Coordinates of N, CA and C in Angstrom, one line a residue:
X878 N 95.9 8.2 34.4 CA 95.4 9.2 35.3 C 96.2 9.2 36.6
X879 N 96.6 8.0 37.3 CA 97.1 8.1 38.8 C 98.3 8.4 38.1
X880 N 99.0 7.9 37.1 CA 100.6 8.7 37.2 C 100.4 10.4 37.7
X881 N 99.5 11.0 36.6 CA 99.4 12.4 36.7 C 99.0 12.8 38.0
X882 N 98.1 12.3 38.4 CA 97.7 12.8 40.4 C 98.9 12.5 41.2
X883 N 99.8 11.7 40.9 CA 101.1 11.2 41.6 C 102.1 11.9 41.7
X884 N 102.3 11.9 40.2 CA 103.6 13.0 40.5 C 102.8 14.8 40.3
X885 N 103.5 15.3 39.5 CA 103.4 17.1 40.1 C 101.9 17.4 38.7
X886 N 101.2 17.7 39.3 CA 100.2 18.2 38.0 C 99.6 19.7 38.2
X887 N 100.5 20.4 37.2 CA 100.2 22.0 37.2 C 98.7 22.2 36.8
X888 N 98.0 22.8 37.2 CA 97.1 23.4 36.9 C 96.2 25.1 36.7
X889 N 96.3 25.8 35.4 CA 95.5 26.8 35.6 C 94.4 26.7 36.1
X890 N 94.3 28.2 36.9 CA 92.4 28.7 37.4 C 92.0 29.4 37.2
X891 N 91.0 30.4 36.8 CA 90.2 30.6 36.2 C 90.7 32.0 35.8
X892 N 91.5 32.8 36.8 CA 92.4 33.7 37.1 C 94.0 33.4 36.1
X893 N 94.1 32.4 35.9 CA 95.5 31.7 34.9 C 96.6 32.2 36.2
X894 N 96.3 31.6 37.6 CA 97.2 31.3 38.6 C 97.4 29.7 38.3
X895 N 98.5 29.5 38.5 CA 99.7 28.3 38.4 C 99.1 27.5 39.8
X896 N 98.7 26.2 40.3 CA 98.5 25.8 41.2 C 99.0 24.3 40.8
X897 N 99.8 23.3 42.2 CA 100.6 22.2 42.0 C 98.8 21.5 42.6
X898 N 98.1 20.8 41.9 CA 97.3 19.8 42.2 C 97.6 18.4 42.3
X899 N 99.2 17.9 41.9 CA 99.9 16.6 42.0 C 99.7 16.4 43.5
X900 N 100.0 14.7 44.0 CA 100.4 14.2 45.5 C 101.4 14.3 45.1
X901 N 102.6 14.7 44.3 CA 103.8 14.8 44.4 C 104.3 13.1 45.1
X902 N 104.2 12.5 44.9 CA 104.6 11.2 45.7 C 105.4 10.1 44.9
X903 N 105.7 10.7 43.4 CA 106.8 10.5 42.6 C 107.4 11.3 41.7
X904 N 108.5 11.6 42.1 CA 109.3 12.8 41.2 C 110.6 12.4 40.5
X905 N 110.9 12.0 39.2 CA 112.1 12.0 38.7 C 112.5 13.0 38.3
X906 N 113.5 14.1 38.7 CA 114.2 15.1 38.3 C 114.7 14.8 36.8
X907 N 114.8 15.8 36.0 CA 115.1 15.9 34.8 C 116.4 15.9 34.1
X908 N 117.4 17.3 35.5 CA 118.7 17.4 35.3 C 119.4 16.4 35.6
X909 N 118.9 15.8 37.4 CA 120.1 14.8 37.6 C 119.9 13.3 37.6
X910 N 118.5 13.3 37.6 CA 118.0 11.5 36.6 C 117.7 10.8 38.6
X911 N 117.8 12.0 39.6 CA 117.5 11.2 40.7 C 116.7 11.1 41.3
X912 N 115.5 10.2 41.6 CA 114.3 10.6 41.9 C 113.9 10.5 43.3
X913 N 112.9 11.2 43.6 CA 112.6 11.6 44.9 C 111.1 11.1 45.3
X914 N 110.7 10.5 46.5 CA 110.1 9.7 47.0 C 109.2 10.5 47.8
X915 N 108.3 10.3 48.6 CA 107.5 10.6 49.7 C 107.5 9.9 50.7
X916 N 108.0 9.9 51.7 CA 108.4 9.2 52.7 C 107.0 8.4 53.4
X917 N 106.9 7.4 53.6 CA 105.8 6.5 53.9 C 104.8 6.1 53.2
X918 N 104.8 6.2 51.6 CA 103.8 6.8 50.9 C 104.5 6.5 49.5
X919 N 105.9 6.5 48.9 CA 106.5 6.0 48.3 C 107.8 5.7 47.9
X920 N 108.4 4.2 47.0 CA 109.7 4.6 47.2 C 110.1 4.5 45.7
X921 N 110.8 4.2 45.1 CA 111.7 4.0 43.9 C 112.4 3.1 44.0
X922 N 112.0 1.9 43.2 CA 113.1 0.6 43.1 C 113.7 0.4 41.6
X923 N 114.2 -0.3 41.1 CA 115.0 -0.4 39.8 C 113.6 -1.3 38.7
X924 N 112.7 -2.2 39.8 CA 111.5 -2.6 38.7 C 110.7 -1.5 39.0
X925 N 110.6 -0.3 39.5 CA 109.5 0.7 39.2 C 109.1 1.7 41.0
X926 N 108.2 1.6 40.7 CA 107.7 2.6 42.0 C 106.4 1.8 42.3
X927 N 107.1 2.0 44.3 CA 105.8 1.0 44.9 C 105.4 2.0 45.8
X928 N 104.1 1.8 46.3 CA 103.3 2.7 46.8 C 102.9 1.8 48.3
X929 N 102.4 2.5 49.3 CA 102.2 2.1 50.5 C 100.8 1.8 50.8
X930 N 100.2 1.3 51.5 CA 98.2 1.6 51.5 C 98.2 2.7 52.1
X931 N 98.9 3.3 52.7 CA 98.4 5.2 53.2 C 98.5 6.0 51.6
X932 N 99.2 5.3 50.9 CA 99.2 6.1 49.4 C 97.6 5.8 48.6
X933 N 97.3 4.5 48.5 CA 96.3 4.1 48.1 C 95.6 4.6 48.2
X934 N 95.4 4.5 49.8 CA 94.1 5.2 50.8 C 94.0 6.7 50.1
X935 N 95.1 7.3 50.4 CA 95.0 9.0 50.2 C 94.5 8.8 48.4
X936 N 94.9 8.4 47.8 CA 94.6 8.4 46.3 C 93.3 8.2 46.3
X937 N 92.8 6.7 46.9 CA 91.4 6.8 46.8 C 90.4 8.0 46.8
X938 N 90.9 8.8 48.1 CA 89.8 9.6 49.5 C 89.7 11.0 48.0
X939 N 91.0 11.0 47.6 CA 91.0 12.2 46.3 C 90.0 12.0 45.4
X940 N 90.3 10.7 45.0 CA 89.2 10.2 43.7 C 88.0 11.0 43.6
X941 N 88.1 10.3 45.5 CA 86.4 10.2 45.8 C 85.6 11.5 46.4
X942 N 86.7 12.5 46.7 CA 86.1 13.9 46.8 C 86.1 14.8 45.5
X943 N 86.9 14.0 44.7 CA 87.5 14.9 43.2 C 86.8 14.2 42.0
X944 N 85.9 13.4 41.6 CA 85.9 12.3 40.5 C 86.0 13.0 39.5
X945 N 85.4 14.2 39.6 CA 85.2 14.8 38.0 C 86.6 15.3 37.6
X946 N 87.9 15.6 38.5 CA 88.9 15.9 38.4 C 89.5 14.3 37.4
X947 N 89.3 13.2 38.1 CA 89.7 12.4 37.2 C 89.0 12.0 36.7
X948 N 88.1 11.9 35.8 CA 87.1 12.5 34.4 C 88.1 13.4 33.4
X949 N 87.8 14.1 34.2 CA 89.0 15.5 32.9 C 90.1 14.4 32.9
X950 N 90.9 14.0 33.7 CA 92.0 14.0 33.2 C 92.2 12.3 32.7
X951 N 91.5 11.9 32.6 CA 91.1 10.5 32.3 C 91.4 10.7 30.5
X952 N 90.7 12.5 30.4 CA 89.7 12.7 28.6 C 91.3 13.0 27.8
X953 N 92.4 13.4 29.3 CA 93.7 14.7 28.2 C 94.3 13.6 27.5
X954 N 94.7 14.2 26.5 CA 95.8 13.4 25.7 C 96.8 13.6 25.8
X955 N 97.9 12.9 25.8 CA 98.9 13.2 25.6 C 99.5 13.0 24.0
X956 N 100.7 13.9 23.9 CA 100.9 14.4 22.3 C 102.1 13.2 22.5
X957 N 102.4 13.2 21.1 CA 103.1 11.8 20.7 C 104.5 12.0 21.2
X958 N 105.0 12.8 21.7 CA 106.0 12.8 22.0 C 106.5 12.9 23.5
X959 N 105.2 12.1 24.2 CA 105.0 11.5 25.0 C 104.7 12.6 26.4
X960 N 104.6 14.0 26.2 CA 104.6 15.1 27.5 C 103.4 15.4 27.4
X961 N 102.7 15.8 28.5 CA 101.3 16.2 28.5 C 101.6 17.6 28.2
X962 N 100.7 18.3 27.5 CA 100.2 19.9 27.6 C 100.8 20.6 29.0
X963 N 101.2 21.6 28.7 CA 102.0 22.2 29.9 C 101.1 22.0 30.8
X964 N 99.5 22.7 31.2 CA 98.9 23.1 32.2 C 97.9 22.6 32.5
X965 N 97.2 22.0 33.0 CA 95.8 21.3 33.1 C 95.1 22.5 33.4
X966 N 93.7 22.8 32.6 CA 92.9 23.9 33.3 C 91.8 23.3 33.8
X967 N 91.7 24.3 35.1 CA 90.5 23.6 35.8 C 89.6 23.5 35.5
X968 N 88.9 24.8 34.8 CA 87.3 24.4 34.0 C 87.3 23.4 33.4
X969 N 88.2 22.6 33.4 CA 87.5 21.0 32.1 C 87.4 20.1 33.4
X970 N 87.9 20.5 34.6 CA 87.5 19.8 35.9 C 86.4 19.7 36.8
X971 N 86.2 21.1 36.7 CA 84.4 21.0 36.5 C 83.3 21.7 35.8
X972 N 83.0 20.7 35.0 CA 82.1 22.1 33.6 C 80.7 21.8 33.7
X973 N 80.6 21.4 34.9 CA 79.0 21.6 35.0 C 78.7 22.5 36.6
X974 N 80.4 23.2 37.4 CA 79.9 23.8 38.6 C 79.2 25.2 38.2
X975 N 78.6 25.9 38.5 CA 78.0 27.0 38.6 C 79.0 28.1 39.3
X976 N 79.6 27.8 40.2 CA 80.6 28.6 40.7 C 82.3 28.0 40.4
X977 N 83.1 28.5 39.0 CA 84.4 27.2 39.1 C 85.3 27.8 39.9
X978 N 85.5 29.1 40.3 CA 86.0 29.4 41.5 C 86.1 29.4 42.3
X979 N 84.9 29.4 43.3 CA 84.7 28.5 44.1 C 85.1 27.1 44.3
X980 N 84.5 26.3 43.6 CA 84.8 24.8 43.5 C 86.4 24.9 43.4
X981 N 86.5 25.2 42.1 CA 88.6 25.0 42.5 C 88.7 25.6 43.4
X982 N 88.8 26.5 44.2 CA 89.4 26.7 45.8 C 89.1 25.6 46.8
X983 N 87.7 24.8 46.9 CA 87.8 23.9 47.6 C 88.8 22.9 47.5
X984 N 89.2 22.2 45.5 CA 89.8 21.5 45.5 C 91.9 22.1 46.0
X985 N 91.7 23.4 45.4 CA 93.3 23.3 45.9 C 93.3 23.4 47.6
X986 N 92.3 24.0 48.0 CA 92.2 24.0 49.7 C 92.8 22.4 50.3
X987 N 92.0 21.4 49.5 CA 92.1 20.1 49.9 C 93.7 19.7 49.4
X988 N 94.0 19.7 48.7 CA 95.5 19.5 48.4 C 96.7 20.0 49.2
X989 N 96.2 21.2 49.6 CA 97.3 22.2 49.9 C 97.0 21.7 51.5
X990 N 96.5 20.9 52.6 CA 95.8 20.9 53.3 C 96.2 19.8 53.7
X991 N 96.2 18.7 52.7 CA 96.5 17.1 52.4 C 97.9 17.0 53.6
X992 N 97.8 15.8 54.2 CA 99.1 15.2 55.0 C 100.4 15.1 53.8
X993 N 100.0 14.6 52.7 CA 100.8 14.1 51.8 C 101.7 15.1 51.0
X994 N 101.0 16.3 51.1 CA 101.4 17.7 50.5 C 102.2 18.4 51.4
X995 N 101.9 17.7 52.6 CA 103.0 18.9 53.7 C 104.0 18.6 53.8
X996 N 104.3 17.1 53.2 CA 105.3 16.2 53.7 C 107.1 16.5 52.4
X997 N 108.0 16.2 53.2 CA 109.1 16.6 52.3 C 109.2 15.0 51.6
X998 N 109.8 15.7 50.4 CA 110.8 14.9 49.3 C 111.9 13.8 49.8
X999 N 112.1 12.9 49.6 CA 113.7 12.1 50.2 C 113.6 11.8 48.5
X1000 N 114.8 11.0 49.5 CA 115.7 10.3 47.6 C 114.9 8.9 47.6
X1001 N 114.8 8.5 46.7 CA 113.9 7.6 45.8 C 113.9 6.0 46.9
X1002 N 114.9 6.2 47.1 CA 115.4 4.5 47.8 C 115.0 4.3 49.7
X1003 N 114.4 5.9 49.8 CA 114.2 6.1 51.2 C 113.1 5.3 51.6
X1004 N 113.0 4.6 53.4 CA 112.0 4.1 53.3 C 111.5 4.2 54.8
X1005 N 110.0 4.3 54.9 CA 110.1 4.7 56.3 C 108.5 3.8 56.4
X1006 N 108.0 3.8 57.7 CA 106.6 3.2 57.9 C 105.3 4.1 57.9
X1007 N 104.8 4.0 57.6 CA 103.4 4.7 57.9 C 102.5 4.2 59.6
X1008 N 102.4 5.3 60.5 CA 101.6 5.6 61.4 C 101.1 4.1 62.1
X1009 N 100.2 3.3 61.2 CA 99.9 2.1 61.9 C 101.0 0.9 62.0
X1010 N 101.9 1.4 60.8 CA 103.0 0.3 60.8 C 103.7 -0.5 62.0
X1011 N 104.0 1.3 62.3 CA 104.9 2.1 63.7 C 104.7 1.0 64.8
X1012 N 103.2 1.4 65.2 CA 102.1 0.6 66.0 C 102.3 -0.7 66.4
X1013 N 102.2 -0.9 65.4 CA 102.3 -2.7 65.2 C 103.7 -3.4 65.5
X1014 N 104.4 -2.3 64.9 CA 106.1 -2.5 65.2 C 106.3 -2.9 67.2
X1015 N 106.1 -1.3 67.3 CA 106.2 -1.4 68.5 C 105.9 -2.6 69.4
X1016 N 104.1 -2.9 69.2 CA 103.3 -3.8 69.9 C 104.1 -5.0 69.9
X1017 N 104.8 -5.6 68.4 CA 105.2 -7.0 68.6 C 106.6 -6.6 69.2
X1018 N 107.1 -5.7 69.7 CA 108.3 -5.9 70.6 C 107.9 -5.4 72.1
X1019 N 107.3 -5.1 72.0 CA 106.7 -4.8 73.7 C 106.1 -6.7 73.9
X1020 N 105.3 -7.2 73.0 CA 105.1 -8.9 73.1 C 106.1 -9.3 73.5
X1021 N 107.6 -9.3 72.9 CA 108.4 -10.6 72.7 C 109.0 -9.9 74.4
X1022 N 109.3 -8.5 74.4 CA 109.7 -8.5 75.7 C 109.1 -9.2 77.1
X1023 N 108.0 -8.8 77.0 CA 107.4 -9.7 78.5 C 107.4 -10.7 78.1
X1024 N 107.3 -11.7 76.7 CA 107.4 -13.2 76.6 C 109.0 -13.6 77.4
X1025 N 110.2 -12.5 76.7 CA 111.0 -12.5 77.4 C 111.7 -12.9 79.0
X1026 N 110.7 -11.7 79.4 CA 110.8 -11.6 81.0 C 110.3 -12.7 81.8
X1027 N 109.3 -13.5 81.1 CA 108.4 -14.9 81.5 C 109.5 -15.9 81.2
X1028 N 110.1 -15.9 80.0 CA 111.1 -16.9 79.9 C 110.4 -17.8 79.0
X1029 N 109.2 -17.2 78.6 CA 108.4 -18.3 77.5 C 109.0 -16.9 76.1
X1030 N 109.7 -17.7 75.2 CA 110.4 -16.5 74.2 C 109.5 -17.7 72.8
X1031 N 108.7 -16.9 72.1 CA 108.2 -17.7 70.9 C 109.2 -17.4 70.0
X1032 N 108.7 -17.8 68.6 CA 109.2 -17.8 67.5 C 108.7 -16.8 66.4
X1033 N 109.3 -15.8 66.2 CA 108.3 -14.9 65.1 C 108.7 -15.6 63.7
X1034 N 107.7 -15.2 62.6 CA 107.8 -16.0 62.1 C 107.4 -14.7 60.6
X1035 N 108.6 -14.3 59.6 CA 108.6 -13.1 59.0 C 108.4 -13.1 57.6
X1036 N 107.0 -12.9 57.1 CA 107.0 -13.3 55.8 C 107.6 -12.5 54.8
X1037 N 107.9 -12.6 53.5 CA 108.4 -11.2 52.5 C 109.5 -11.1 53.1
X1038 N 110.6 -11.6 53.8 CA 111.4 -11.1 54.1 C 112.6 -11.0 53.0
X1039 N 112.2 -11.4 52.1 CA 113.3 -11.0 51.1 C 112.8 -9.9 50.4
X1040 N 111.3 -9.6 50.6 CA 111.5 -8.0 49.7 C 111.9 -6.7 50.9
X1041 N 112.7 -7.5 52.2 CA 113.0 -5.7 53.1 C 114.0 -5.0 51.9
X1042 N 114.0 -3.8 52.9 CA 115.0 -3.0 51.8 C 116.5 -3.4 53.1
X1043 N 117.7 -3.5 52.5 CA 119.0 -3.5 52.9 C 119.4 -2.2 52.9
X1044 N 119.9 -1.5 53.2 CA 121.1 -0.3 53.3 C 122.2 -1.5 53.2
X1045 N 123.3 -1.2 51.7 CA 124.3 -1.0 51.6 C 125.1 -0.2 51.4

């Protein structure tokens, strides 16, 4: 189910309008085999695709406004030759609303609406921080500076530092 909410998941409504209900937050292109990332939210490495806690978080907050959305899509099968059904339709997303037009408009409202949906594509290897990261970044160099200026200079001390990403 989270592959499908991840990358692009088409979905019919009730009208058989085309709507992208994916976070789009992993995309391998088809023609040129290069994949594209969501900047703070996800990247593309050679053992797979790793996700950020703002990705989590946003995945969760969906779950948990959407459950029955992943319900349906928990139930689809996929056919043996490993592609889902072209379209996901929304009435199997909610088949106990009284209004499914309604209700799907709230849900594409929410998507279309989403931080994660407004955000552009990079290339797979791109890597940036998320909002609190920033934060935190900043704070411990605003630290080391006045530790600096005091002339008391500590020792930072960097865990994981073999999984940073390098630019070569």
């Amino acid at each position: 189910v989270a592959r499908q909410v991840l990358g692009s998941l088409m979905a019919r409504t009730v009208d058989k309008v085309r709507e992208d209900l994916g976070m789009n937050m992993m995309c391998e292109a088809k023609g040129t085999g290069m994949p594209l990332c969501l900047p703070c939210y996800s990247m593309k490495r050679q053992e797979g695709w790793l996700f950020s806690d703002l990705a989590v978080r946003a995945l969760s907050d969906y779950r948990d406004k959407f459950p029955s959305l992943f319900e349906a899509l928990s139930g689809r099968k996929s056919p043996a030759g490993g592609q889902w059904q072209k379209d996901f339709e929304m009435r199997f997303a909610f088949p106990d609303a009284v209004d499914i037009e309604y209700t799907s408009s709230k849900l594409i409202k929410y998507v279309v609406t989403s931080p994660w949906k407004k955000s552009r594509l990079a290339p797979g290897s791109y890597m940036a921080l998320e909002p609190g990261s920033i934060a935190k970044v900043s704070e411990a160099v605003a630290r080391f500076q006045v530790a600096r200026a005091s002339g008391a200079i500590a020792q930072e001390v960097v865990r994981g530092h073999t999984r940073l990403f390098r630019a070569e």
